[in-house]
Every structure is written in structure tokens, then in C-alpha cells.
Amino acid sequence: MTAVAPLLRLRAQEIVRTWRIWVLPAVLVFFAATGPLITRFTKEILATALGAGQADAIPLPDPTATEAYAQWANDLTQIVVLVVVVIAAGAINSEVRSGVAALILVKPVARTAYVLSHALVLIAFVGLAAHLGAVVSWLVTGAVFSTAPPGPVLGATAVWVVLAAVLISAALLASAAFDAYAGAAGAGIGMFFLLLLLGAVPQLAQYTPAGLIPLTNAVAAGTQEPGRTMWWPLASGLLLVGVLLAAAALVFRRRELR
């Protein structure tokens, strides 16, 4: 495997010089900043939309910082994951279609290094952007609710980054296999819904990557069961990332380039 460092620099420059450097952080900061405000003023928003009488008829608990963190986790696991898949889905096949991949691989660059450079930089970028959002969520929640410990929001975000790494790896595998951008995006989204469905089975959620989605929500809301370890979903999730990336490298090594 050669030319890894130049490839990593190239991938980082691609993110900095394209729409990706703005879109994902902007989405994350938006949800991080608005989530605590929506949580805090839900009753007032309903009163404005429905009228005071109808709003009072809806039983709502008093808003708390924990609910704001739970809202952040919901945004990550329901909306931001789709943005991440869209970003990753065209990483390889767009360069194959345009001829950029063939041009890069003319140089002494291994195809495995080509695939892994995409994965490492995308996962690092998503992780940094997600934790930027987590810090904003913590600061805004603290300003709105006076007290807001950073542990739950940062911990939930770290768990979510492992989930994002799984989805990025699945999208890259599809991107290495298919020319169609929609096909690669569909594969990544399909992986997300598969994990979502499997996560509803307690035994699978406890020991497999299917538990990453409920674990993210539980850590944020402070409802993680004391006797239930979080390391099985995390470890199995990282293992799945390795398997998917190995498969992506194998598929790409056998792919004909234009």
C-alpha cells in the first residue's frame, strides 16, 4: 500500500474545497442550536399554533436538559445519518465515471489505499463535525436550562460516530461496486433501515451493531441500563466497519476502470 499520505491530503482538500465542508457542519449546528430551544418552548409553540385551550389539553412534561439531549440524539439517528450516506455514496463511483480514479491509479497508488483514504477522511470529517454540533448543543442547552452536563451529549455523539462509520463503509462498498449514485445511496440507506429494524430485537441490540441506534438515544437520555454493557454494540460496529471496508477494497480491486 503506497502513497497513503498524499491520498489523505487529497481527500481532505476535496472536502475543504467542495460543498461538503459547509453542508454537514451547517446541518449539525442548526439542529444542535435549535433543538434545545424547541424543547424549551414546545408548549408556547403549540399554544401559538393551536390556541391556548387546545394546547393545554395536550399533557406535556416540563422540559429538561435531558429532553434537549434526547432531541439531539433523535436528529442524529433520524436525519443526519441520511446526509452522511448521501455524502459517502458518490465518493468512489463519481471519480470512476469522471475518469479521476483512473488518473490517480496510474500513479503508484494501491486500490486498497484509494478506498481506505476515502473512508478515513470521511469518517474523521463526520466525527469532527458531529462533535462540533455536540458542543453547540451542550452550550445552548446550558444557556436555556441553566445546568447541562456535557457527558451525555458527548457520549451519545461518540456512539453515533461509530454508527456513521458503519453507514459510510456500506455506502463506500456500494459506491465501489455500482456506477449509479442512487444505487450506492440506496444501499447505505438500506443498511440504516436494516439496523433500525434489527435494533428492535433486544438480543440483537445488546450484542450487535443493531444496538448502536438505541444506544445513542439511551446515552443521550440517560436511560442506559446499568447492567447492560455498551461495548458489544461498539466493538461489533467497528468490526463491521472493517469487514465492509475490506469488501469495498476487494470489489474495487476487481473493478474495470474507464
Backbone as JSON, one array per atom type, in Angstrom:
{
  "sequence": "MTAVAPLLRLRAQEIVRTWRIWVLPAVLVFFAATGPLITRFTKEILATALGAGQADAIPLPDPTATEAYAQWANDLTQIVVLVVVVIAAGAINSEVRSGVAALILVKPVARTAYVLSHALVLIAFVGLAAHLGAVVSWLVTGAVFSTAPPGPVLGATAVWVVLAAVLISAALLASAAFDAYAGAAGAGIGMFFLLLLLGAVPQLAQYTPAGLIPLTNAVAAGTQEPGRTMWWPLASGLLLVGVLLAAAALVFRRRELR",
  "N": [[0.86, -1.19, 0.0], [0.82, 2.05, -1.06], [1.65, 5.57, -1.12], [-0.15, 6.65, 0.75], [-0.27, 8.91, 2.5], [-0.22, 11.21, 0.68], [-2.68, 10.67, -0.6], [-4.52, 10.91, 1.51], [-4.22, 13.63, 2.07], [-5.17, 14.65, -0.35], [-7.88, 13.81, -0.25], [-8.74, 15.25, 1.98], [-8.44, 17.85, 1.0], [-10.36, 17.77, -1.0], [-12.72, 17.74, 0.47], [-12.56, 20.19, 1.82], [-12.65, 21.99, -0.29], [-15.08, 21.68, -1.51], [-18.74, 21.43, -1.5], [-19.23, 19.87, 0.71], [-17.83, 20.65, 3.0], [-19.32, 22.67, 4.07], [-22.03, 21.88, 4.16], [-22.63, 19.56, 5.87], [-21.56, 20.33, 8.51], [-23.14, 22.66, 8.82], [-25.77, 21.64, 8.88], [-25.62, 20.07, 11.21], [-24.95, 21.97, 13.21], [-27.2, 23.58, 13.04], [-29.31, 21.86, 13.93], [-28.28, 21.34, 16.46], [-28.35, 23.84, 17.69], [-31.04, 24.64, 17.52], [-32.53, 22.57, 18.62], [-32.52, 22.48, 21.6], [-33.92, 24.89, 22.03], [-36.41, 24.44, 20.82], [-37.26, 22.33, 22.4], [-37.45, 23.6, 24.9], [-39.43, 25.55, 24.45], [-41.71, 24.27, 23.54], [-44.38, 24.11, 24.5], [-45.23, 26.77, 24.29], [-45.01, 27.11, 21.53], [-46.92, 25.29, 20.61], [-49.18, 26.48, 21.74], [-49.33, 28.83, 20.28], [-49.75, 27.79, 17.74], [-52.04, 26.14, 17.95], [-53.76, 27.36, 19.67], [-54.46, 28.5, 22.97], [-56.27, 26.99, 24.56], [-56.53, 24.41, 23.31], [-53.88, 23.63, 23.31], [-53.33, 23.41, 26.04], [-54.73, 21.15, 26.61], [-53.18, 19.09, 25.8], [-51.15, 16.81, 27.33], [-48.04, 17.56, 28.5], [-44.76, 16.97, 29.67], [-42.69, 18.91, 31.92], [-40.14, 20.73, 30.3], [-36.72, 19.62, 30.03], [-33.09, 19.56, 30.36], [-32.22, 17.03, 29.72], [-34.18, 16.12, 27.94], [-33.64, 17.81, 25.83], [-31.13, 16.89, 25.04], [-31.9, 14.33, 24.28], [-33.41, 14.99, 22.05], [-31.39, 15.92, 20.35], [-30.01, 13.49, 19.92], [-32.03, 12.1, 18.56], [-32.21, 13.64, 16.22], [-29.7, 13.11, 15.12], [-29.83, 10.32, 14.64], [-32.01, 10.04, 12.98], [-32.12, 11.92, 10.92], [-29.6, 13.18, 10.25], [-28.01, 10.99, 9.64], [-28.85, 10.29, 7.09], [-27.9, 12.39, 5.54], [-25.18, 11.92, 5.8], [-24.89, 9.45, 4.48], [-25.57, 10.22, 1.87], [-23.41, 11.9, 1.29], [-21.3, 10.07, 1.29], [-21.98, 8.23, -0.67], [-21.38, 8.89, -3.34], [-18.66, 8.93, -3.46], [-16.66, 7.18, -4.58], [-17.7, 6.08, -7.03], [-18.32, 8.38, -8.52], [-15.83, 9.41, -9.15], [-14.86, 7.33, -10.67], [-16.58, 7.39, -12.88], [-15.96, 9.91, -13.94], [-13.36, 9.62, -14.66], [-11.33, 10.35, -12.99], [-10.47, 8.54, -11.04], [-9.06, 6.6, -12.52], [-6.96, 8.19, -13.42], [-5.67, 8.86, -11.01], [-4.88, 6.31, -10.16], [-3.04, 5.6, -12.05], [-0.67, 6.46, -11.12], [1.77, 5.32, -8.62], [-0.26, 4.02, -6.77], [-2.02, 2.04, -4.59], [-5.05, 0.19, -4.96], [-6.43, -0.53, -2.68], [-5.49, 1.35, -0.84], [-6.57, 3.59, -2.02], [-9.35, 3.24, -1.59], [-9.43, 3.1, 1.24], [-8.47, 5.62, 1.94], [-10.55, 7.31, 1.24], [-12.46, 6.4, 3.1], [-11.24, 6.87, 5.66], [-10.86, 9.66, 5.77], [-13.46, 10.63, 5.37], [-14.83, 9.52, 7.6], [-13.39, 10.72, 9.69], [-13.95, 13.43, 9.17], [-16.77, 13.48, 9.49], [-16.91, 12.72, 12.17], [-15.59, 14.87, 13.49], [-17.26, 17.03, 12.74], [-19.67, 16.19, 13.91], [-19.05, 16.24, 16.64], [-18.51, 18.93, 16.94], [-21.11, 19.87, 16.6], [-22.2, 18.65, 18.88], [-20.94, 20.04, 20.96], [-21.99, 22.6, 20.53], [-24.69, 22.0, 21.03], [-24.53, 21.33, 23.76], [-23.69, 23.83, 24.85], [-25.82, 25.57, 24.13], [-27.96, 24.26, 25.34], [-27.16, 24.44, 28.01], [-27.35, 27.21, 28.3], [-30.08, 27.6, 28.02], [-31.32, 25.92, 29.91], [-29.93, 26.28, 32.22], [-28.43, 24.31, 33.81], [-26.45, 21.8, 32.43], [-24.88, 18.97, 31.98], [-21.95, 17.96, 30.17], [-21.35, 15.3, 29.56], [-23.45, 13.31, 28.74], [-24.3, 14.23, 26.14], [-21.94, 14.34, 24.66], [-21.06, 11.69, 24.92], [-23.17, 10.25, 23.68], [-22.9, 11.26, 21.1], [-20.38, 10.28, 20.39], [-20.94, 7.52, 20.29], [-22.74, 7.56, 18.17], [-21.06, 8.28, 16.07], [-19.71, 5.91, 15.53], [-21.84, 4.44, 14.47], [-22.28, 6.07, 12.21], [-19.86, 5.55, 10.88], [-20.22, 2.87, 10.17], [-22.33, 3.14, 8.3], [-21.14, 4.81, 6.41], [-19.13, 3.1, 5.5], [-20.68, 1.06, 4.37], [-21.93, 2.5, 2.31], [-19.68, 3.21, 0.81], [-18.81, 0.69, -0.01], [-20.92, 0.02, -1.73], [-20.61, 2.12, -3.5], [-18.19, 1.49, -4.62], [-18.91, -0.73, -6.02], [-21.08, -0.14, -7.73], [-22.03, 1.86, -10.57], [-24.08, 3.68, -10.49], [-25.14, 6.47, -8.72], [-27.49, 6.69, -7.22], [-27.98, 4.02, -6.6], [-25.86, 3.4, -4.87], [-26.37, 5.19, -2.78], [-28.86, 4.22, -2.04], [-28.16, 1.7, -1.05], [-26.69, 2.38, 1.24], [-28.68, 3.68, 2.73], [-30.44, 1.57, 2.95], [-28.95, -0.14, 4.6], [-29.04, 1.37, 6.95], [-31.81, 1.27, 7.61], [-32.08, -1.46, 7.94], [-30.46, -1.9, 10.23], [-31.98, -0.37, 11.97], [-34.4, -1.82, 12.11], [-33.49, -4.32, 13.09], [-32.53, -3.48, 15.49], [-34.72, -3.32, 17.09], [-35.04, -5.76, 18.21], [-34.33, -7.1, 21.25], [-32.15, -8.88, 21.96], [-30.46, -8.78, 19.75], [-29.91, -6.05, 19.7], [-28.37, -5.81, 21.95], [-25.95, -7.12, 21.48], [-24.95, -6.67, 18.91], [-24.14, -4.56, 16.01], [-26.65, -3.5, 15.51], [-27.55, -2.42, 17.83], [-26.56, 0.14, 18.03], [-28.12, 2.37, 17.34], [-30.37, 2.47, 19.27], [-28.68, 2.64, 21.48], [-27.35, 5.1, 21.2], [-29.5, 6.88, 21.6], [-30.21, 6.12, 24.21], [-27.95, 6.76, 25.77], [-27.86, 9.53, 25.46], [-30.29, 10.28, 26.64], [-29.93, 9.37, 29.17], [-30.87, 6.86, 29.94], [-29.64, 4.45, 29.76], [-29.31, 1.12, 30.67], [-27.99, 0.05, 33.8], [-26.82, -2.53, 34.11], [-26.26, -3.27, 31.54], [-24.01, -3.62, 29.04], [-22.29, -1.3, 26.93], [-20.32, -1.93, 25.25], [-20.38, -4.16, 23.54], [-22.13, -3.51, 21.25], [-20.56, -1.36, 20.27], [-18.0, -2.49, 19.77], [-18.65, -4.58, 17.98], [-19.72, -3.02, 15.99], [-17.47, -1.57, 15.07], [-16.01, -3.73, 14.15], [-17.64, -4.55, 12.04], [-17.36, -2.32, 10.38], [-14.68, -2.69, 9.58], [-14.97, -5.11, 8.12], [-16.72, -4.35, 6.04], [-15.21, -2.36, 4.74], [-13.01, -3.87, 3.94], [-14.28, -5.54, 2.13], [-15.11, -3.58, 0.3], [-12.63, -2.71, -0.69], [-11.77, -5.09, -1.89], [-13.74, -5.47, -3.87], [-13.34, -3.17, -5.41], [-10.75, -3.57, -6.32], [-11.15, -5.47, -8.23], [-12.6, -4.2, -10.11], [-13.26, -2.88, -13.32], [-11.77, -0.04, -14.75], [-12.54, 3.02, -16.42]],
  "CA": [[0.0, 0.0, 0.0], [1.72, 3.18, -1.19], [1.09, 6.91, -1.35], [-1.29, 6.87, 1.62], [-0.3, 10.29, 2.99], [-0.73, 12.11, -0.37], [-4.11, 10.42, -0.83], [-5.26, 11.51, 2.62], [-4.22, 15.08, 1.83], [-6.07, 14.9, -1.48], [-9.26, 13.67, 0.22], [-9.04, 16.39, 2.86], [-8.61, 19.03, 0.14], [-11.64, 17.63, -1.7], [-13.78, 18.15, 1.4], [-12.42, 21.63, 2.11], [-12.91, 22.8, -1.49], [-16.39, 21.38, -2.08], [-19.91, 21.75, -0.69], [-19.31, 19.04, 1.9], [-17.28, 21.33, 4.17], [-20.33, 23.57, 4.62], [-23.37, 21.31, 4.33], [-22.79, 18.72, 7.06], [-21.47, 21.13, 9.75], [-24.28, 23.58, 8.94], [-26.93, 20.85, 9.32], [-25.41, 19.66, 12.6], [-25.04, 23.14, 14.09], [-28.6, 24.01, 13.04], [-30.06, 21.01, 14.85], [-27.74, 21.49, 17.81], [-28.76, 25.13, 18.24], [-32.49, 24.78, 17.58], [-33.14, 21.5, 19.41], [-32.84, 22.9, 22.97], [-34.93, 25.95, 22.02], [-37.7, 23.82, 20.55], [-37.63, 21.57, 23.61], [-37.82, 24.53, 25.97], [-40.61, 26.36, 24.14], [-42.71, 23.45, 22.84], [-45.72, 24.49, 24.93], [-45.54, 28.07, 23.71], [-45.18, 26.91, 20.09], [-48.23, 24.67, 20.43], [-50.21, 27.46, 22.08], [-49.43, 29.74, 19.15], [-50.27, 27.09, 16.56], [-53.35, 25.53, 18.18], [-54.58, 28.11, 20.6], [-54.12, 28.15, 24.35], [-57.15, 25.97, 25.09], [-56.18, 23.09, 22.78], [-52.52, 23.31, 23.74], [-53.38, 22.99, 27.44], [-55.33, 19.81, 26.68], [-52.15, 18.1, 25.47], [-50.29, 16.66, 28.51], [-46.62, 17.59, 28.19], [-43.94, 17.15, 30.86], [-41.86, 20.11, 31.92], [-38.92, 20.49, 29.51], [-35.47, 19.5, 30.78], [-31.88, 19.43, 29.54], [-32.18, 15.65, 29.24], [-35.03, 16.04, 26.75], [-32.92, 18.5, 24.75], [-30.11, 15.95, 24.57], [-32.6, 13.26, 23.56], [-33.77, 15.55, 20.75], [-30.14, 15.91, 19.57], [-29.78, 12.12, 19.5], [-33.03, 11.78, 17.54], [-31.82, 14.3, 14.98], [-28.55, 12.38, 14.58], [-30.17, 8.97, 14.19], [-33.13, 10.02, 12.05], [-31.96, 12.86, 9.79], [-28.21, 13.43, 9.86], [-27.46, 9.77, 9.03], [-29.16, 10.31, 5.65], [-26.96, 13.32, 4.92], [-23.88, 11.24, 5.78], [-24.94, 8.44, 3.41], [-25.55, 10.93, 0.59], [-22.05, 12.38, 1.08], [-20.39, 8.95, 1.03], [-22.44, 7.37, -1.76], [-20.76, 9.21, -4.62], [-17.22, 9.17, -3.28], [-15.83, 6.4, -5.48], [-18.24, 5.91, -8.39], [-18.25, 9.64, -9.26], [-14.47, 9.53, -9.68], [-14.72, 6.32, -11.72], [-17.3, 7.89, -14.07], [-15.29, 11.09, -14.5], [-12.0, 9.29, -15.07], [-10.35, 10.79, -11.98], [-9.92, 7.36, -10.38], [-8.05, 6.01, -13.41], [-5.82, 9.09, -13.43], [-4.95, 8.71, -9.73], [-4.31, 4.97, -10.05], [-1.89, 5.48, -12.96], [0.5, 6.67, -10.26], [1.95, 4.13, -7.76], [-1.27, 4.05, -5.71], [-2.76, 0.78, -4.48], [-6.5, 0.4, -4.93], [-6.86, -0.6, -1.28], [-5.2, 2.66, -0.25], [-7.54, 4.52, -2.6], [-10.62, 3.07, -0.88], [-9.27, 3.43, 2.66], [-8.29, 7.07, 2.1], [-11.9, 7.86, 1.25], [-13.13, 6.05, 4.35], [-10.62, 7.5, 6.83], [-11.1, 11.11, 5.78], [-14.9, 10.86, 5.56], [-15.18, 9.22, 9.0], [-12.79, 11.78, 10.53], [-14.71, 14.65, 8.94], [-18.08, 13.34, 10.13], [-16.7, 12.72, 13.61], [-15.28, 16.24, 13.94], [-18.46, 17.85, 12.57], [-20.66, 15.77, 14.89], [-18.66, 16.72, 17.97], [-18.76, 20.37, 16.92], [-22.53, 20.01, 16.89], [-22.45, 18.26, 20.27], [-20.5, 21.16, 21.81], [-23.0, 23.65, 20.38], [-25.87, 21.53, 21.75], [-24.24, 21.47, 25.2], [-23.66, 25.25, 25.22], [-27.16, 26.14, 24.02], [-28.77, 23.62, 26.38], [-26.77, 25.06, 29.27], [-27.86, 28.57, 28.34], [-31.54, 27.57, 28.11], [-31.79, 25.2, 31.09], [-29.03, 26.63, 33.34], [-27.49, 23.22, 34.09], [-26.43, 20.78, 31.37], [-23.58, 18.3, 31.96], [-21.56, 17.62, 28.79], [-21.13, 13.87, 29.36], [-24.43, 12.58, 27.92], [-24.36, 14.63, 24.73], [-20.68, 13.93, 24.02], [-21.04, 10.24, 24.85], [-24.11, 9.83, 22.65], [-22.34, 11.62, 19.8], [-19.3, 9.33, 20.1], [-21.58, 6.27, 19.86], [-23.32, 7.79, 16.85], [-19.98, 8.31, 15.07], [-19.49, 4.51, 15.13], [-22.95, 4.15, 13.55], [-22.0, 6.76, 10.95], [-18.77, 4.84, 10.22], [-20.82, 1.68, 9.55], [-23.1, 3.55, 7.13], [-20.18, 5.29, 5.41], [-18.47, 1.92, 4.93], [-21.65, 0.39, 3.5], [-22.11, 3.33, 1.12], [-18.46, 3.11, 0.02], [-18.83, -0.62, -0.66], [-21.84, 0.13, -2.86], [-20.02, 3.06, -4.46], [-17.12, 0.76, -5.32], [-19.5, -1.79, -6.83], [-22.09, 0.33, -8.68], [-21.82, 3.16, -11.2], [-25.2, 4.57, -10.2], [-25.11, 7.16, -7.43], [-28.71, 6.34, -6.48], [-27.82, 2.67, -6.09], [-24.96, 3.44, -3.71], [-27.1, 5.85, -1.7], [-29.9, 3.3, -1.6], [-27.54, 0.64, -0.24], [-26.38, 2.95, 2.56], [-29.94, 3.91, 3.45], [-30.95, 0.24, 3.28], [-28.22, -0.6, 5.79], [-29.58, 2.1, 8.1], [-33.13, 0.73, 7.98], [-31.86, -2.82, 8.44], [-30.03, -1.77, 11.61], [-33.12, 0.16, 12.73], [-35.34, -2.92, 12.35], [-32.86, -5.32, 13.94], [-32.35, -2.89, 16.82], [-35.94, -3.51, 17.87], [-34.92, -7.07, 18.87], [-33.42, -6.83, 22.39], [-30.92, -9.68, 21.94], [-29.59, -8.24, 18.7], [-29.5, -4.71, 20.11], [-27.39, -5.9, 23.03], [-24.67, -7.73, 21.11], [-24.57, -6.44, 17.52], [-24.23, -3.15, 15.61], [-28.03, -3.04, 15.52], [-27.78, -1.7, 19.07], [-25.95, 1.48, 18.03], [-29.16, 3.41, 17.3], [-30.95, 2.64, 20.6], [-27.65, 3.03, 22.45], [-27.17, 6.56, 21.06], [-30.63, 7.53, 22.26], [-30.2, 5.83, 25.65], [-26.87, 7.52, 26.41], [-28.26, 10.94, 25.48], [-31.41, 10.47, 27.57], [-29.59, 8.86, 30.49], [-31.69, 5.69, 30.25], [-28.86, 3.23, 29.57], [-29.46, 0.23, 31.82], [-26.7, -0.12, 34.49], [-26.22, -3.84, 33.9], [-26.17, -3.56, 30.1], [-22.78, -3.03, 28.54], [-22.36, -0.66, 25.62], [-19.12, -2.26, 24.47], [-20.7, -5.11, 22.48], [-22.52, -2.81, 20.01], [-19.46, -0.55, 19.75], [-16.95, -3.37, 19.24], [-19.16, -5.26, 16.79], [-19.85, -2.0, 14.96], [-16.14, -1.33, 14.5], [-15.66, -4.92, 13.38], [-18.41, -4.48, 10.79], [-16.69, -1.31, 9.55], [-13.52, -3.34, 8.97], [-15.42, -6.09, 7.13], [-17.28, -3.64, 4.89], [-14.12, -1.69, 4.01], [-12.24, -4.92, 3.27], [-15.09, -5.94, 0.98], [-15.06, -2.49, -0.67], [-11.31, -2.76, -1.32], [-11.74, -6.27, -2.77], [-14.6, -5.2, -5.03], [-12.72, -2.13, -6.25], [-9.56, -4.15, -6.97], [-11.6, -6.28, -9.37], [-13.44, -3.39, -10.99], [-12.63, -2.3, -14.51], [-11.86, 1.41, -14.79], [-12.65, 3.56, -17.78]],
  "C": [[0.9, 1.25, 0.0], [0.92, 4.47, -1.32], [-0.13, 7.19, -0.48], [-1.39, 8.33, 2.05], [-0.75, 11.28, 1.91], [-2.21, 11.92, -0.66], [-4.96, 11.04, 0.27], [-5.34, 13.03, 2.47], [-5.18, 15.45, 0.71], [-7.52, 14.83, -1.04], [-9.65, 14.84, 1.12], [-9.26, 17.65, 2.05], [-9.94, 18.97, -0.61], [-12.8, 18.06, -0.81], [-13.75, 19.65, 1.61], [-12.87, 22.47, 0.92], [-14.27, 22.53, -2.12], [-17.49, 21.71, -1.09], [-19.95, 20.99, 0.63], [-18.81, 19.75, 3.15], [-18.31, 22.24, 4.83], [-21.62, 22.84, 4.97], [-23.5, 20.53, 5.64], [-22.62, 19.52, 8.35], [-22.65, 22.07, 9.92], [-25.52, 22.84, 9.42], [-26.8, 20.5, 10.8], [-25.55, 20.84, 13.56], [-26.48, 23.64, 14.15], [-29.42, 23.18, 14.03], [-29.58, 21.17, 16.29], [-28.23, 22.77, 18.47], [-30.27, 25.24, 18.43], [-33.16, 23.74, 18.47], [-33.47, 21.91, 20.84], [-33.91, 23.99, 23.02], [-36.32, 25.38, 21.76], [-38.18, 23.04, 21.77], [-38.15, 22.5, 24.7], [-39.16, 25.21, 25.7], [-41.69, 25.58, 23.37], [-44.13, 23.88, 23.22], [-46.14, 25.82, 24.32], [-45.78, 27.96, 22.2], [-46.54, 26.3, 19.81], [-49.37, 25.64, 20.72], [-50.42, 28.44, 20.94], [-50.1, 29.07, 17.95], [-51.7, 26.61, 16.74], [-54.31, 26.38, 18.97], [-54.34, 27.62, 22.01], [-54.97, 27.01, 24.89], [-56.78, 24.57, 24.63], [-54.79, 22.67, 23.21], [-52.51, 22.81, 25.17], [-53.95, 21.59, 27.59], [-54.33, 18.71, 26.36], [-51.21, 17.97, 26.67], [-48.82, 16.58, 28.1], [-45.84, 17.75, 29.49], [-43.14, 18.45, 30.78], [-40.56, 19.83, 31.18], [-37.67, 20.47, 30.39], [-34.29, 19.42, 29.81], [-31.77, 18.02, 28.97], [-33.01, 15.49, 27.98], [-34.37, 16.74, 25.56], [-31.84, 17.6, 24.17], [-30.74, 14.8, 23.79], [-33.02, 13.72, 22.16], [-32.55, 15.58, 19.82], [-29.86, 14.5, 19.05], [-30.77, 11.7, 18.43], [-32.68, 12.4, 16.2], [-30.66, 13.56, 14.31], [-28.99, 11.07, 13.94], [-31.31, 8.92, 13.18], [-32.92, 10.87, 10.81], [-30.51, 12.95, 9.32], [-27.59, 12.19, 9.21], [-27.72, 9.76, 7.51], [-28.24, 11.26, 4.9], [-25.59, 12.66, 4.78], [-23.83, 10.22, 4.65], [-24.86, 9.12, 2.04], [-24.13, 11.43, 0.28], [-21.13, 11.23, 0.65], [-20.73, 8.2, -0.25], [-21.74, 7.64, -3.08], [-19.26, 9.33, -4.57], [-16.38, 8.45, -4.33], [-16.41, 6.39, -6.9], [-18.23, 7.21, -9.2], [-16.86, 9.83, -9.87], [-14.21, 8.49, -10.78], [-15.38, 6.83, -13.01], [-16.56, 9.04, -14.74], [-13.88, 10.79, -14.99], [-10.94, 9.7, -14.08], [-9.69, 9.58, -11.31], [-8.82, 6.73, -11.22], [-6.79, 6.87, -13.43], [-5.0, 8.95, -12.15], [-4.22, 7.37, -9.68], [-3.23, 4.68, -11.07], [-0.6, 5.64, -12.17], [0.64, 5.44, -9.36], [1.03, 4.17, -6.53], [-2.01, 2.72, -5.71], [-4.25, 1.07, -4.39], [-7.04, 0.31, -3.5], [-6.64, 0.73, -0.59], [-6.19, 3.7, -0.76], [-8.86, 4.46, -1.84], [-10.5, 3.53, 0.56], [-9.09, 4.93, 2.88], [-9.64, 7.77, 2.1], [-12.56, 7.63, 2.61], [-12.56, 6.82, 5.54], [-10.96, 8.99, 6.9], [-12.59, 11.41, 5.99], [-15.31, 10.61, 7.01], [-14.63, 10.29, 9.93], [-13.57, 13.08, 10.39], [-16.07, 14.6, 9.64], [-17.94, 13.37, 11.65], [-16.43, 14.11, 14.16], [-16.53, 17.13, 13.85], [-19.51, 17.49, 13.62], [-20.31, 16.28, 16.29], [-18.72, 18.24, 18.06], [-20.22, 20.63, 17.24], [-22.85, 19.68, 18.33], [-22.06, 19.38, 21.24], [-21.51, 22.3, 21.74], [-24.27, 23.26, 21.14], [-25.69, 21.69, 23.26], [-24.3, 22.93, 25.63], [-25.06, 25.86, 25.18], [-28.07, 25.55, 25.09], [-28.45, 24.21, 27.74], [-27.31, 26.47, 29.41], [-29.37, 28.59, 28.56], [-32.02, 26.97, 29.43], [-30.9, 25.4, 32.32], [-28.01, 25.54, 33.64], [-27.6, 22.16, 33.0], [-25.05, 20.14, 31.35], [-23.21, 17.85, 30.55], [-21.48, 16.13, 28.52], [-22.14, 13.18, 28.48], [-24.4, 12.95, 26.44], [-23.08, 14.23, 24.0], [-20.6, 12.42, 23.88], [-21.96, 9.71, 23.77], [-23.57, 10.12, 21.25], [-21.21, 10.67, 19.41], [-19.86, 7.98, 19.65], [-22.13, 6.42, 18.45], [-22.25, 7.8, 15.76], [-19.65, 6.89, 14.62], [-20.6, 4.07, 14.17], [-22.7, 4.8, 12.2], [-20.88, 6.07, 10.18], [-19.28, 3.58, 9.53], [-21.54, 2.07, 8.26], [-22.19, 4.09, 6.03], [-19.51, 4.1, 4.72], [-19.4, 1.17, 3.99], [-21.85, 1.17, 2.2], [-20.87, 3.26, 0.22], [-18.37, 1.76, -0.69], [-19.75, -0.57, -1.88], [-21.29, 1.05, -3.93], [-18.9, 2.41, -5.26], [-17.69, -0.27, -6.29], [-20.38, -1.28, -7.96], [-21.68, 1.68, -9.29], [-22.88, 4.17, -10.77], [-25.08, 5.15, -8.8], [-26.31, 6.77, -6.57], [-28.61, 4.95, -5.89], [-26.95, 2.63, -4.86], [-25.66, 4.09, -2.53], [-28.18, 4.94, -1.15], [-29.35, 2.19, -0.73], [-27.22, 1.15, 1.16], [-27.63, 3.17, 3.39], [-30.57, 2.57, 3.84], [-30.26, -0.34, 4.5], [-28.75, 0.09, 7.05], [-30.91, 1.51, 8.56], [-33.02, -0.71, 8.47], [-31.42, -2.78, 9.9], [-31.17, -1.27, 12.5], [-34.1, -0.96, 13.08], [-34.75, -3.96, 13.31], [-32.68, -4.8, 15.36], [-33.58, -3.01, 17.69], [-35.96, -4.86, 18.58], [-33.91, -6.95, 20.0], [-32.11, -7.6, 22.33], [-29.94, -9.16, 20.9], [-29.07, -6.86, 19.08], [-28.41, -4.76, 21.17], [-26.01, -6.32, 22.55], [-24.18, -7.41, 19.7], [-24.63, -4.94, 17.19], [-25.64, -2.61, 15.55], [-28.35, -2.25, 16.79], [-27.24, -0.28, 19.08], [-27.01, 2.58, 18.04], [-29.83, 3.56, 18.66], [-29.94, 3.06, 21.65], [-27.38, 4.53, 22.4], [-28.27, 7.3, 21.8], [-30.6, 7.33, 23.77], [-29.12, 6.63, 26.37], [-27.25, 9.0, 26.51], [-29.33, 11.21, 26.53], [-31.1, 10.0, 28.98], [-30.37, 7.65, 30.91], [-30.95, 4.39, 29.99], [-28.92, 2.37, 30.83], [-28.11, -0.05, 32.46], [-26.03, -1.46, 34.2], [-26.01, -4.19, 32.44], [-24.96, -2.85, 29.51], [-22.99, -2.39, 27.17], [-21.23, -1.12, 24.71], [-19.4, -3.27, 23.36], [-21.15, -4.41, 21.2], [-21.37, -2.01, 19.41], [-18.39, -1.42, 19.09], [-17.42, -4.07, 17.97], [-19.38, -4.28, 15.65], [-18.53, -1.7, 14.28], [-15.67, -2.52, 13.67], [-16.38, -4.93, 12.03], [-17.83, -3.44, 9.84], [-15.5, -1.94, 8.83], [-13.91, -4.32, 7.87], [-15.93, -5.4, 5.87], [-16.19, -2.95, 4.07], [-13.23, -2.71, 3.3], [-12.98, -5.39, 2.02], [-15.05, -4.86, -0.11], [-13.73, -2.49, -1.42], [-11.22, -3.94, -2.29], [-12.56, -6.04, -4.03], [-13.93, -4.2, -5.97], [-11.48, -2.66, -6.96], [-9.94, -4.94, -8.21], [-12.41, -5.48, -10.38], [-12.64, -2.85, -12.15], [-12.84, -0.8, -14.51], [-11.87, 1.88, -16.23], [-11.41, 4.36, -18.12]]
}
